[in-house]
């Protein structure tokens, strides 16, 4: 049995390799092109942000924030380990160790400060200067004073200084990008731009979920957000129309759009429904599983998300949100549906579609596709008016979606739309030093003309070269020996049927240019 390599990709992460990456590129290029036609521009926010941003936006109680984020809580681990050492030196009253560790703590803290590992605030600069000043005093106290050194007092003093250092915000790898886009909208005063602002992003997200088919810990999203002053139902419908147009352009099969409205946070709307739901759930509590029982308290709406077989018939008896929305939300939802019909977008209403992030209100939607098993949601989104305000910005309406790119690719592959291995247009089988120089030049010319060319770096026997050309899926082999070069007559072999033609250099390039490159 082959031994496992020492280093492997971390569970839930994976390498995307050729030829599959060609399909990823095709999907992303299609997104740039389709989203561009709807007037969206690309934003590339950073991959990590303050943990607080996600806690506020997505919700501190959601699974995504409370269980699944990759966070860096304290950046000062090297200093911390010296401080622990100091405690040992204190206990055994070891002067030299004590002075050495004190020195190391000062040095580490300064170096963290210089590379902005801890924030460059005046408070931190003062504390570090204090460290330096005390260095001499501590040395004197330990070595020159007649009294017994007061190690405990010194240690308490030092710990206190370190505790006062401002360590900076805890950071997290982004589990989603809506929060970042809203943060950027505020930070760059985008409310000054013509509204609404339409942005899209493509990139990796991170969630510590249990990995399975279609669920990874590093996964990719293609998302879009519309931010501005209006919540016109036409915006909701156009955003959905755009995703559907994108899926249609890719030829994704079995696409189904599910929509719902979850109302808004006013006493006569969602909160009243949530109370009714909670009361109904209390009555059937004993027949529910552990998770749902807990959610009756924390977030009853999430019970509707349950996939547990035995809970389905119970959930079917619960009150529907549509019957408890306020008049404005009812009107908005009806208008969104009309706007979708106007655009010829088919949808199914799903009263249980509540989504797992706290920022949603009114329109929510999910899109499923074929071949994905239990993780069949290929896109999720909804309206989130008020999120920008919650993050400290002006009153702003918002709606958007994110497509799970990994799942989109899986679904395309399952329906036979995977990438085919990239072949070569021309394999240059060269023999001899002079032929090599010509081969290098020919490769350059052909590549400039858009052809995929393989030029072996070392000389190969003719048979071997043809064998390689075949394995790489080459269309032609260009045969260049010293004789061909001196005669100025090059041989081009069509590998599929083994026929050969002779050309002069300009004729050959001309002949090939008339062919279609494999990559086109
Ligand atoms: P979400 O439903 O959490 O929404 O994620 C959107 C999509 O990302 C899912 O439908 C799924 O296709 C994909 N996805 C989520 N988690 C994983 C995973 N662990 N592995 C593979 N794919 C995954 C959001 O993220 C919202 N920010 C969407 C949004 C944008 N709403 C408004 N604007």
Coordinates of C-alpha atoms and ligand atoms in Angstrom, one line a residue, residues 64 176-178 201 207 209 214-216 219 221 224-225 355 357 359-360 377-382 384 400-404 406-407, ligand 1:
X64 CA -21.8 30.4 11.3
X176 CA -19.3 35.2 4.0
X177 CA -18.8 38.5 2.2
X178 CA -22.0 40.5 2.6
X201 CA -17.3 39.4 -5.7
X207 CA -16.5 27.9 7.8
X209 CA -18.4 22.8 9.1
X214 CA -20.6 19.9 -1.6
X215 CA -19.6 21.1 1.9
X216 CA -16.0 22.3 2.5
X219 CA -15.2 27.0 -0.3
X221 CA -18.7 32.0 -3.5
X224 CA -23.6 40.1 -5.6
X225 CA -25.1 42.9 -3.5
X355 CA -32.2 31.3 5.9
X357 CA -28.1 34.5 8.9
X359 CA -29.6 40.1 8.7
X360 CA -32.5 39.0 6.4
X377 CA -28.6 24.7 -2.4
X378 CA -26.4 26.3 -5.1
X379 CA -27.3 29.8 -4.2
X380 CA -28.9 31.7 -1.3
X381 CA -29.8 35.3 -0.8
X382 CA -32.3 37.9 0.3
X384 CA -31.2 43.0 4.3
X400 CA -28.0 40.2 -2.6
X401 CA -27.1 36.5 -3.1
X402 CA -24.1 34.2 -3.0
X403 CA -23.6 31.2 -5.2
X404 CA -21.6 28.2 -3.9
X406 CA -17.9 24.5 -5.6
X407 CA -21.5 23.2 -5.8
Ligands
LIG1 P1 -25.3 31.2 2.6 O1 -26.6 30.6 2.3 O2 -24.6 31.0 3.9 O3 -25.5 32.7 2.3 O4 -24.3 30.7 1.5 C1 -24.6 30.9 0.1 C2 -24.2 29.6 -0.7 O5 -22.8 29.3 -0.4 C3 -24.9 28.4 -0.2 O6 -26.2 28.3 -0.9 C4 -24.0 27.3 -0.7 O7 -24.2 27.1 -2.1 C5 -22.6 27.9 -0.5 N1 -22.0 27.4 0.7 C6 -22.2 27.8 2.0 N2 -21.5 27.1 2.9 C7 -20.8 26.2 2.1 C8 -19.8 25.2 2.4 N3 -19.4 24.9 3.7 N4 -19.2 24.5 1.4 C9 -19.6 24.7 0.1 N5 -20.5 25.7 -0.2 C10 -21.1 26.4 0.8 C11 -24.5 33.7 2.4 O8 -23.3 33.4 2.5 C12 -25.0 35.1 2.2 N6 -23.8 36.0 2.4 C13 -25.6 35.3 0.8 C14 -26.1 36.6 0.6 C15 -25.5 37.6 -0.1 N7 -27.2 37.2 1.1 C16 -27.3 38.4 0.7 N8 -26.3 38.7 0.0

